[in-house]
XYZ file of C-alpha atoms in Angstrom:
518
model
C -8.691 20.511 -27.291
C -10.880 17.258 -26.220
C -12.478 17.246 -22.565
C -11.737 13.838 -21.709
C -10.383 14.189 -18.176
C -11.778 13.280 -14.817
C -10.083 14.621 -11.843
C -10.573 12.815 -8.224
C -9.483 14.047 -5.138
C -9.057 11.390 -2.097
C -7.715 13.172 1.015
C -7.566 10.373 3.700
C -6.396 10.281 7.293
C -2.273 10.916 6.316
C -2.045 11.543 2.622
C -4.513 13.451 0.027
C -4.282 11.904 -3.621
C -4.968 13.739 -7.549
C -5.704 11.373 -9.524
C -6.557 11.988 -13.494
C -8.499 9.502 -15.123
C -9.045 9.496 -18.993
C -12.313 8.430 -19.589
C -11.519 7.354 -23.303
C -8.697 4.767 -22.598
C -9.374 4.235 -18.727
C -5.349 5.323 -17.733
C -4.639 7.085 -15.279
C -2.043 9.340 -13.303
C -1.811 10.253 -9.532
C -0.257 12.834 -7.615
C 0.029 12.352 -3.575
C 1.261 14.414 -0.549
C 1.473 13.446 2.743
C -0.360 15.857 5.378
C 1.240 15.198 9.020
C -0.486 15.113 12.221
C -0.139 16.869 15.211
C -0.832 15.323 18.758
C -0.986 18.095 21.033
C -1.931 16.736 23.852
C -2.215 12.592 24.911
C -5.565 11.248 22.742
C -5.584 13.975 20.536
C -4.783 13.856 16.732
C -5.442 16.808 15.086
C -4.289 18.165 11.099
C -3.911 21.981 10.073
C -6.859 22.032 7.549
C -4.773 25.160 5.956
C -1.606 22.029 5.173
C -4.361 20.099 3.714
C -5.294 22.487 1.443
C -2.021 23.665 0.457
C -1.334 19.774 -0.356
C -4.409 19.193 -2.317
C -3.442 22.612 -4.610
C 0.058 20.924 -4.813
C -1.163 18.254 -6.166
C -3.521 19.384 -8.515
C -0.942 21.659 -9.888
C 1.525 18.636 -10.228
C -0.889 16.806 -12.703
C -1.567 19.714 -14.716
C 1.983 19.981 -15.864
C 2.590 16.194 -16.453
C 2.938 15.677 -20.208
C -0.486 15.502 -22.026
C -2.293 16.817 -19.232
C -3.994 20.594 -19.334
C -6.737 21.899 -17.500
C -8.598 22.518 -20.470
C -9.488 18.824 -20.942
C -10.948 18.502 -17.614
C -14.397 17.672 -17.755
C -15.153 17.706 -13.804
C -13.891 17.250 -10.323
C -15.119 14.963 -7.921
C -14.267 14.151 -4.241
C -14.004 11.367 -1.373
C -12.097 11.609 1.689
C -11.942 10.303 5.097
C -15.645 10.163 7.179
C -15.272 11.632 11.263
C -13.400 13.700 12.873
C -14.589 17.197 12.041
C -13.096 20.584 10.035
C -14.591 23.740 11.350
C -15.074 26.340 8.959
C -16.093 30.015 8.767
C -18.653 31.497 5.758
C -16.202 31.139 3.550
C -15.275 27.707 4.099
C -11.620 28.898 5.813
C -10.763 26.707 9.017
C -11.531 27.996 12.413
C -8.930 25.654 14.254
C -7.178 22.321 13.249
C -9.477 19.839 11.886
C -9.539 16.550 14.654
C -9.453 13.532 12.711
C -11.343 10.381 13.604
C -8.259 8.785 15.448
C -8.825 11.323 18.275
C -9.958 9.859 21.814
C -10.550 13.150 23.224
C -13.464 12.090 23.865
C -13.535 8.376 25.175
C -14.531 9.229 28.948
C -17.595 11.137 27.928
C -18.473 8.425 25.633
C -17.605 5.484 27.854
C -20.427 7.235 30.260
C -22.622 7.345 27.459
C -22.562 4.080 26.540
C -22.422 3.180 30.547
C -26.015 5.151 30.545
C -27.828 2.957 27.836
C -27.250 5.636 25.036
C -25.814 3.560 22.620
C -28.245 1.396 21.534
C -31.040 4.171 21.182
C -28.528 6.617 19.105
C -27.788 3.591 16.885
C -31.279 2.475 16.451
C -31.695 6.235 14.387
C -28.339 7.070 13.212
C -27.206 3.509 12.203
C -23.838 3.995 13.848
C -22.211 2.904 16.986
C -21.124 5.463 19.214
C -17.372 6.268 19.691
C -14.779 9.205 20.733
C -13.987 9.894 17.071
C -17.395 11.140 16.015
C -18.479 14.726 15.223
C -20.972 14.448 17.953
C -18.561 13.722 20.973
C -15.844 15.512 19.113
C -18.202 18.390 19.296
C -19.700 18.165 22.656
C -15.947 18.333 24.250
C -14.924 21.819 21.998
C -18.182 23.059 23.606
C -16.857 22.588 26.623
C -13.397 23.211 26.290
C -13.500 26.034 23.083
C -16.782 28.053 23.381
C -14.911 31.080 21.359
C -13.911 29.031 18.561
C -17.571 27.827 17.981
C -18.928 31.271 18.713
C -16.824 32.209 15.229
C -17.567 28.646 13.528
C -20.099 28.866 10.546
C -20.571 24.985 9.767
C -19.137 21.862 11.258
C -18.125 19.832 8.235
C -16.094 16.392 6.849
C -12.960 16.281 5.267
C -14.014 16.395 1.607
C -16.455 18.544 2.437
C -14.012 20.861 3.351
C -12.140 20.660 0.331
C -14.901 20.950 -1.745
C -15.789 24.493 0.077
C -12.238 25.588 -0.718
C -12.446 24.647 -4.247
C -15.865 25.752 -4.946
C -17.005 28.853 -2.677
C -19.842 26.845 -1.338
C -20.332 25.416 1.939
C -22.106 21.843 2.178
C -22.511 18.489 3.867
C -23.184 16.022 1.602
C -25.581 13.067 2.256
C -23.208 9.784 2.690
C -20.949 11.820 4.884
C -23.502 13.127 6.865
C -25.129 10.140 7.421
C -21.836 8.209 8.748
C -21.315 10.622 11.408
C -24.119 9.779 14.262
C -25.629 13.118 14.067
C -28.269 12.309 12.004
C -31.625 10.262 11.876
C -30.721 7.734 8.739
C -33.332 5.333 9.949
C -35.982 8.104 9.364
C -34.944 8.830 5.564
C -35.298 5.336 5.158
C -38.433 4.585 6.248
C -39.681 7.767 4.072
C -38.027 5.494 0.912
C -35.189 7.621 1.046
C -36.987 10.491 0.122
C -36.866 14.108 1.241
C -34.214 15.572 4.067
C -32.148 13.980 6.302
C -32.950 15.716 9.394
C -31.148 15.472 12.578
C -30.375 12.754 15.129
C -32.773 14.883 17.702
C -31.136 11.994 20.836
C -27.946 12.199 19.525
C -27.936 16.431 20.105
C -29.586 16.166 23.042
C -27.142 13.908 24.836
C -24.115 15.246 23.514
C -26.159 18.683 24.283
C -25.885 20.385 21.338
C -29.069 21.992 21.188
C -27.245 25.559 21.176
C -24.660 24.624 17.919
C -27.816 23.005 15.610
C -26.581 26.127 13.282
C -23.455 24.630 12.567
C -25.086 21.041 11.141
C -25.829 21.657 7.358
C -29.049 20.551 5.491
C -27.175 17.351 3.385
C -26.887 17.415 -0.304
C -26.953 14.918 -2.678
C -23.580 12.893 -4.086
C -24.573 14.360 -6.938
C -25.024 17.922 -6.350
C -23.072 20.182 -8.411
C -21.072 23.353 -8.287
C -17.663 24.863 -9.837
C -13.947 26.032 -9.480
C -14.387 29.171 -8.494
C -12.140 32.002 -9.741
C -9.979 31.836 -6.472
C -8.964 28.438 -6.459
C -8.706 28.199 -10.089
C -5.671 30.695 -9.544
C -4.421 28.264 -6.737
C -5.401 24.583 -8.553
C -4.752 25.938 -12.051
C -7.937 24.185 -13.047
C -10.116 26.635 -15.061
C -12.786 28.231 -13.647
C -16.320 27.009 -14.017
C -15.241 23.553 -14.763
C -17.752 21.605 -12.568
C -17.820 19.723 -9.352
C -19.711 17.188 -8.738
C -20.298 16.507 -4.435
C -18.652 12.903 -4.009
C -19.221 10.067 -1.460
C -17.117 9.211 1.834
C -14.320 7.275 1.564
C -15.436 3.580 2.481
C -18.699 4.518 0.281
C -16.505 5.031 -2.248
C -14.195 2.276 -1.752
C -17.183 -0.087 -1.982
C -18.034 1.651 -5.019
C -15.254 1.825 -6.811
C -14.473 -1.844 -6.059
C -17.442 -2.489 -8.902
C -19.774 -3.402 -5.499
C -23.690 -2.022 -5.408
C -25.273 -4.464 -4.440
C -25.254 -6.817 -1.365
C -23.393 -10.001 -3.412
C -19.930 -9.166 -1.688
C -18.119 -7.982 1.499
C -15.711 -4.622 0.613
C -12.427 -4.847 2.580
C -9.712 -2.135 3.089
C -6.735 -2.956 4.910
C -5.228 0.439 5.463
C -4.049 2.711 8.450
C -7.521 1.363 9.394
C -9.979 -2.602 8.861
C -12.585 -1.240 7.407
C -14.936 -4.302 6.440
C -18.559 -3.366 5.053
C -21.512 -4.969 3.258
C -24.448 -3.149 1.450
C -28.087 -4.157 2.516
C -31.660 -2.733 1.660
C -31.839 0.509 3.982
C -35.315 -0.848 5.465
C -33.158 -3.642 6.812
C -31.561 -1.220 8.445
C -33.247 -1.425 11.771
C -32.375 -3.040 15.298
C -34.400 -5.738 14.840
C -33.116 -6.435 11.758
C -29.559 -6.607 10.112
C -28.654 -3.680 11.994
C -29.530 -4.608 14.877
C -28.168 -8.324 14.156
C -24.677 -6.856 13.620
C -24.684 -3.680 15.421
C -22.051 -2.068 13.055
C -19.047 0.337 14.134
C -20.648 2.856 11.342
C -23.031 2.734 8.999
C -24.252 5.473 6.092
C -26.240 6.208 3.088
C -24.356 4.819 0.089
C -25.764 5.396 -3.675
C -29.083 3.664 -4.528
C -30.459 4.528 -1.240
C -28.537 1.679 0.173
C -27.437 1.014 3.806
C -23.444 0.756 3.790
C -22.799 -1.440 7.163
C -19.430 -0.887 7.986
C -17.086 -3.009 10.682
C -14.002 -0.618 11.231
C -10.956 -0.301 13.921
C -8.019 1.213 13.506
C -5.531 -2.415 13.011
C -5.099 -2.774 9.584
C -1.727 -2.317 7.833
C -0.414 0.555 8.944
C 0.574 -1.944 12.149
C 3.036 -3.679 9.657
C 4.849 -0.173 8.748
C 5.021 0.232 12.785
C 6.603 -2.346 13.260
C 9.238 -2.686 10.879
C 9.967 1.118 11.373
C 9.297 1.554 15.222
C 10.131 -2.128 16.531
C 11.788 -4.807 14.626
C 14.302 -2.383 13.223
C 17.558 -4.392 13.396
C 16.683 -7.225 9.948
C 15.151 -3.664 8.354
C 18.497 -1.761 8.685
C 20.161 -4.727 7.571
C 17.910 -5.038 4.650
C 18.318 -0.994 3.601
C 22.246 -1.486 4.169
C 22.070 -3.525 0.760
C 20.182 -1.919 -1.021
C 16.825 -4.132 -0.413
C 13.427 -2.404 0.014
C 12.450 -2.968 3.279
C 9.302 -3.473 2.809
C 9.063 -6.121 0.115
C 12.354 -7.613 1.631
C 10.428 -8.463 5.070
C 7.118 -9.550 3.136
C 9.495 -12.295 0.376
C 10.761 -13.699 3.605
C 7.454 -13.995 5.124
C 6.457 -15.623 2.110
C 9.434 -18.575 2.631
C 8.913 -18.845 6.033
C 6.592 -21.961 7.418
C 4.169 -21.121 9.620
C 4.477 -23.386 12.746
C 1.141 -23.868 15.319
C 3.250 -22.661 18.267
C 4.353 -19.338 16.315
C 3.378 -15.705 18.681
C 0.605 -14.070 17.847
C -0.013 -10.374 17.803
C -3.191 -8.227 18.962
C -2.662 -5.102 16.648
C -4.289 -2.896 18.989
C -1.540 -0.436 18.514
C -4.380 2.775 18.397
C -7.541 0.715 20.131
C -9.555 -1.819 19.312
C -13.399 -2.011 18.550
C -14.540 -2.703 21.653
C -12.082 0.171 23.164
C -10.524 3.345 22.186
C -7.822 2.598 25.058
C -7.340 -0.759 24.252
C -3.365 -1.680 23.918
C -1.859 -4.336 21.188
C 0.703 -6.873 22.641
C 2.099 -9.939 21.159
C 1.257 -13.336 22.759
C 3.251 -17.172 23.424
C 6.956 -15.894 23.063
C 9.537 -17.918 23.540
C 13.164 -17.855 23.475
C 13.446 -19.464 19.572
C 11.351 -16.627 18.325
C 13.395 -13.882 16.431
C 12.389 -10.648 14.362
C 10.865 -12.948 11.641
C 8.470 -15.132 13.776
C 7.380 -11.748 15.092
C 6.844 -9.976 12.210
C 4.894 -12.985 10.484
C 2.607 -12.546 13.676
C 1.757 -8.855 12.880
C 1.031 -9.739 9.458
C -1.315 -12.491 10.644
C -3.310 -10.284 13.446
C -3.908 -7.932 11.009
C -5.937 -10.616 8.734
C -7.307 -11.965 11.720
C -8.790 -9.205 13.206
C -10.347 -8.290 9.752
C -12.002 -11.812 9.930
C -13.042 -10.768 13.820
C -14.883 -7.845 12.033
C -15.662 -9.718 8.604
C -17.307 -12.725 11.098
C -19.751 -9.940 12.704
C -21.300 -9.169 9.294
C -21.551 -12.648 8.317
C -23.278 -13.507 11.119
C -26.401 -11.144 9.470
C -26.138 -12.548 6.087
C -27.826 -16.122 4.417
C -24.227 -17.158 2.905
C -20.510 -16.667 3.256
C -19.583 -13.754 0.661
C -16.448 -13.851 -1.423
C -14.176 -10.759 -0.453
C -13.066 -7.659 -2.583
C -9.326 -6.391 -1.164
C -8.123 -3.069 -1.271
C -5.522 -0.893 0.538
C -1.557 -1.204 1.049
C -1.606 -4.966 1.633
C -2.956 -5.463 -1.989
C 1.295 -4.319 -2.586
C 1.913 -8.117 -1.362
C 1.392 -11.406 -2.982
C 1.880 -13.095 0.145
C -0.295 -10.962 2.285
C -3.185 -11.045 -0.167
C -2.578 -15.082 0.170
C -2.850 -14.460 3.478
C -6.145 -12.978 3.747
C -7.714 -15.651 1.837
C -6.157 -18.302 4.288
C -7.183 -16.452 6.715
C -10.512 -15.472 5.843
C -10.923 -18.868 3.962
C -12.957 -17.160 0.887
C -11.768 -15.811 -2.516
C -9.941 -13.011 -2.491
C -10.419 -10.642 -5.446
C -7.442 -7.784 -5.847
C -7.620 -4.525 -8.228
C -4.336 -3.540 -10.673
C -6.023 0.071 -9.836
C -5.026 1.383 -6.529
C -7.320 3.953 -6.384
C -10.436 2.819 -5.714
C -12.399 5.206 -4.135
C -11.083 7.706 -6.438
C -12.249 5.154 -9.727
C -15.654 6.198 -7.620
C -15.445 9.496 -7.279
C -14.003 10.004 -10.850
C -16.988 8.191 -12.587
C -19.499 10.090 -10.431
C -18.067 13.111 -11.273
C -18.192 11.814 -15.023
C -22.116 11.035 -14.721
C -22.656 14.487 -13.362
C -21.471 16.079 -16.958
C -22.522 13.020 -18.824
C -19.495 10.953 -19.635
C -21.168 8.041 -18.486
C -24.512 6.292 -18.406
C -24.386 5.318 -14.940
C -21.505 5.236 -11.516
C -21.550 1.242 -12.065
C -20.761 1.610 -15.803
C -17.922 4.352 -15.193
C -16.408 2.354 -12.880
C -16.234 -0.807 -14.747
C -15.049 1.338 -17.718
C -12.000 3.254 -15.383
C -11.252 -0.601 -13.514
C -12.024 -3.272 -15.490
C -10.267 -6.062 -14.419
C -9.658 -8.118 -10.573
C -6.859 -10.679 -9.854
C -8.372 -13.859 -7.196
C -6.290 -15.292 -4.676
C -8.358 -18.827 -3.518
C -7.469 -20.092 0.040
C -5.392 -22.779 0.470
C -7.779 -25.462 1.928
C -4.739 -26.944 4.310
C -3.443 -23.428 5.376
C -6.904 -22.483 6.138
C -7.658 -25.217 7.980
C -4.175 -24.313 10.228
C -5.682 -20.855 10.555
C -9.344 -21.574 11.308
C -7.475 -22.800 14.570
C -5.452 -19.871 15.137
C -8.283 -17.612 14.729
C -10.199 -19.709 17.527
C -6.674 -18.960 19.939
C -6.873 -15.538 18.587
C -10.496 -14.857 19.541
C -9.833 -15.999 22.647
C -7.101 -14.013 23.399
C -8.465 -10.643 21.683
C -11.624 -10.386 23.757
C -10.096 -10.633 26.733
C -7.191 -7.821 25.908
C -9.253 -5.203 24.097
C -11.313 -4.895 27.472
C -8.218 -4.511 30.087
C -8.845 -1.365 31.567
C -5.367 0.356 30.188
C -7.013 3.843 30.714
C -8.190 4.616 34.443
């Protein structure tokens, strides 16, 4: 039997993916579960890491009894998943307590006093990274304070794949891109050593979050590259076969950008997901504060391959808002629509599609989970009036979404010599007319994948350079996702929303900063 397979495993923030690619016809089949979250207390969101790796097994499993598919043609595993939060594990890579995903504020007080105290700026100049509540560092620095004993039996503090990876190899390892995204450690240090040698720690970073005493839980980084194997144990739970080798992986939005065909700096990376995540790639020397980093002062930031700088603008305000509200909110025209039948869903997007856009139409601030500028920052919608109905609402939600990608998108043009066509991925990529949207919106091309699993395409044809499938990640990927459909903006609709994103703007900045949490 042929090795031709290339398993990649994406866990992200609510639902871990299997996906098998075969590397001689580029096809592909994916498995998914969805891994709930628990908010135990107000500001907390939190995910048994023991669900997560039931789910992943699950899926694995699934795949290997799909028709055609065996374990014995897998050539190797690779890995992305969600950056932040943290998953703290023993020696053997089990999970001392529930992981705490990035989402978590737990932490915003302690960080808005940071930030109050200057810290920002000098963390950022070394790590690259803004500083916010869902960071390992904070994150950290409140379990410290609030959960001494479950440190005291912690072995490593680690990120979501890495996690995974520990439960599927025996091995327990932080690997370089995730490492680098978190704020714990000194990327601007690596780079000026031409990205040679270790990536040490963030030495402010642990001393203001005062972690001095839990440095023994913050892993030397490995490479993307690095390689290990299924060990015996969880080739009895994954029905992989043991031995069969894993290859370290990249965090998610590294490889989103990636697996979008991006590496280089010729175009901006967006994902429109439960969170905007908006990123360009520059020269990691550039990555300084009086440079491009500090031009654009970036949510995060991290080590993506090629020893590149990954500059990433990111809140949580992307899509998932639309499922809210159709779901949570406007509920009455989505009962109607799953009375007959209709996919509610596509049914609310078609209509969206026929509707016309009028200048006096609500907006929406889809600040539903925070904003950049503010964890406790709280979404409204804006210029009601008594014509408006379910439709002229939910058109609104759609448009604050794409408009508060362009508020990020606008940051990291700002830092660049020329606008930069846009590469789409995420749930809105489901929709015609949202796609249309975001290039009206952002009023650039917008270029859209048939694959919808990009960061696995990344992952997958990393893995396959580790055991020699491919020449290269850039050549894997264009083999597993050759081809991208372009939506070009409307000139007259664009011109209509260049002056609703100067309404927006205005709007936005002044309710992201209300003080909603005392």
């Amino acid at each position: 039997m042929s090795r031709d397979l290339l398993l990649a495993i994406d866990a992200g923030g609510s639902v871990v993916k299997a996906t098998v690619f075969d590397v001689t016809t580029g096809t592909s089949s994916t498995a998914s579960r969805s891994v709930p979250l628990d908010r135990p207390a107000p500001g907390q969101t939190e995910r048994d890491a023991e669900v997560l790796w039931e789910a992943t097994t699950a899926c694995v499993r699934e795949l290997l009894l799909r028709p055609g598919i065996a374990a014995e043609r897998v050539l190797a595993v690779g890995f992305t998943g969600h950056g932040n939060g943290l998953y703290l594990v023993d020696a053997q890579g089990r999970p001392t307590r529930a992981a705490v995903m990035a989402a978590d504020t737990r932490a915003a007080a302690a960080v808005r006093r940071w930030v109050a105290a200057g810290l920002a700026e000098e963390l950022q100049a070394r790590s690259w990274n803004g500083l916010w509540a869902g960071q390992p560092g904070p994150i950290l620095a409140d379990l410290a304070a609030h959960e001494p004993d479950v440190l005291a039996r912690t072995h490593a503090v680690l990120s979501c794949k890495d996690y995974l990876r520990a439960r599927l190899t025996g091995v327990v390892a932080t690997e370089l891109s995730d490492a680098s995204a978190g704020g714990l450690y000194d990327n601007t240090a690596w780079a000026a050593a031409g990205g040679r040698g270790e990536l040490g720690l963030n030495e402010p970073a642990i001393a203001a979050f005062g972690l001095d005493a839990l440095r023994r839980l913050l892993r030397a980084p490995i490479a993307s590259d690095s390689q290990g194997e299924v060990s015996a144990e969880a080739a009895g739970q994954t029905g992989l076969v043991a031995g069969t080798p894993v290859v370290a992986g990249l965090v998610d939005n590294a490889a989103l950008h990636h697996g979008s065909g991006v590496f280089d700096g010729s175009e901006i990376c967006v994902g429109a997901g439960t969170w905007s995540v908006n990123q360009v790639l520059v020269p990691a020397r550039d990555a300084t504060m009086d440079s491009v980093l500090g031009a654009i002062r970036p949510t995060a930031a991290n080590i993506a391959l090629g020893g590149l700088a990954l500059l990433c603008e990111a809140s949580p305000t992307s899509a998932s808002t639309f499922d809210w509200a159709i779901s949570r909110a406007l509920t009455a025209t989505s009962a109607a629509d799953r009375a007959a039948g209709r996919d509610i869903y596509s049914a609310r997007l078609e209509r969206e599609g026929r509707r016309r856009q009028r200048r006096d139409d609500p907006m929406f601030l889809p600040f539903l989970d925070g904003s950049r500028a503010d964890a406790g920052a709280r979404g409204a919608w804006i210029g009601l009036s008594s014509s408006n109905g379910e439709d002229e609402l939910l058109g609104a939600v759609l448009e604050g979404v794409c408009l508060e990608h362009r508020r990020h998108i606008e940051r990291l043009q700002a830092a660049l010599p020329q606008r930069l066509p846009v590469r789409l991925s995420g749930g809105a990529t489901k929709s015609p007319v949202w796609c249309q949207r975001f290039a009206d919106v952002l009023a650039v091309p917008v270029q859209i994948s048939p694959v919808s699993e990009l960061g696995s395409v990344c992952a997958a044809a990393l893995a396959g350079v580790g055991v020699g499938a491919f020449a290269d990640v850039a050549s894997g990927v264009q083999a597993l996702n050759p081809t991208w459909r372009v939506f070009e903006p409307d000139p007259a609709t664009a011109g209509f929303m260049a002056a609703r994103y100067e309404r927006y703007c205005t709007v936005a900045e002044l309710l992201d900063r209300l003080p909603w949490e005392e």
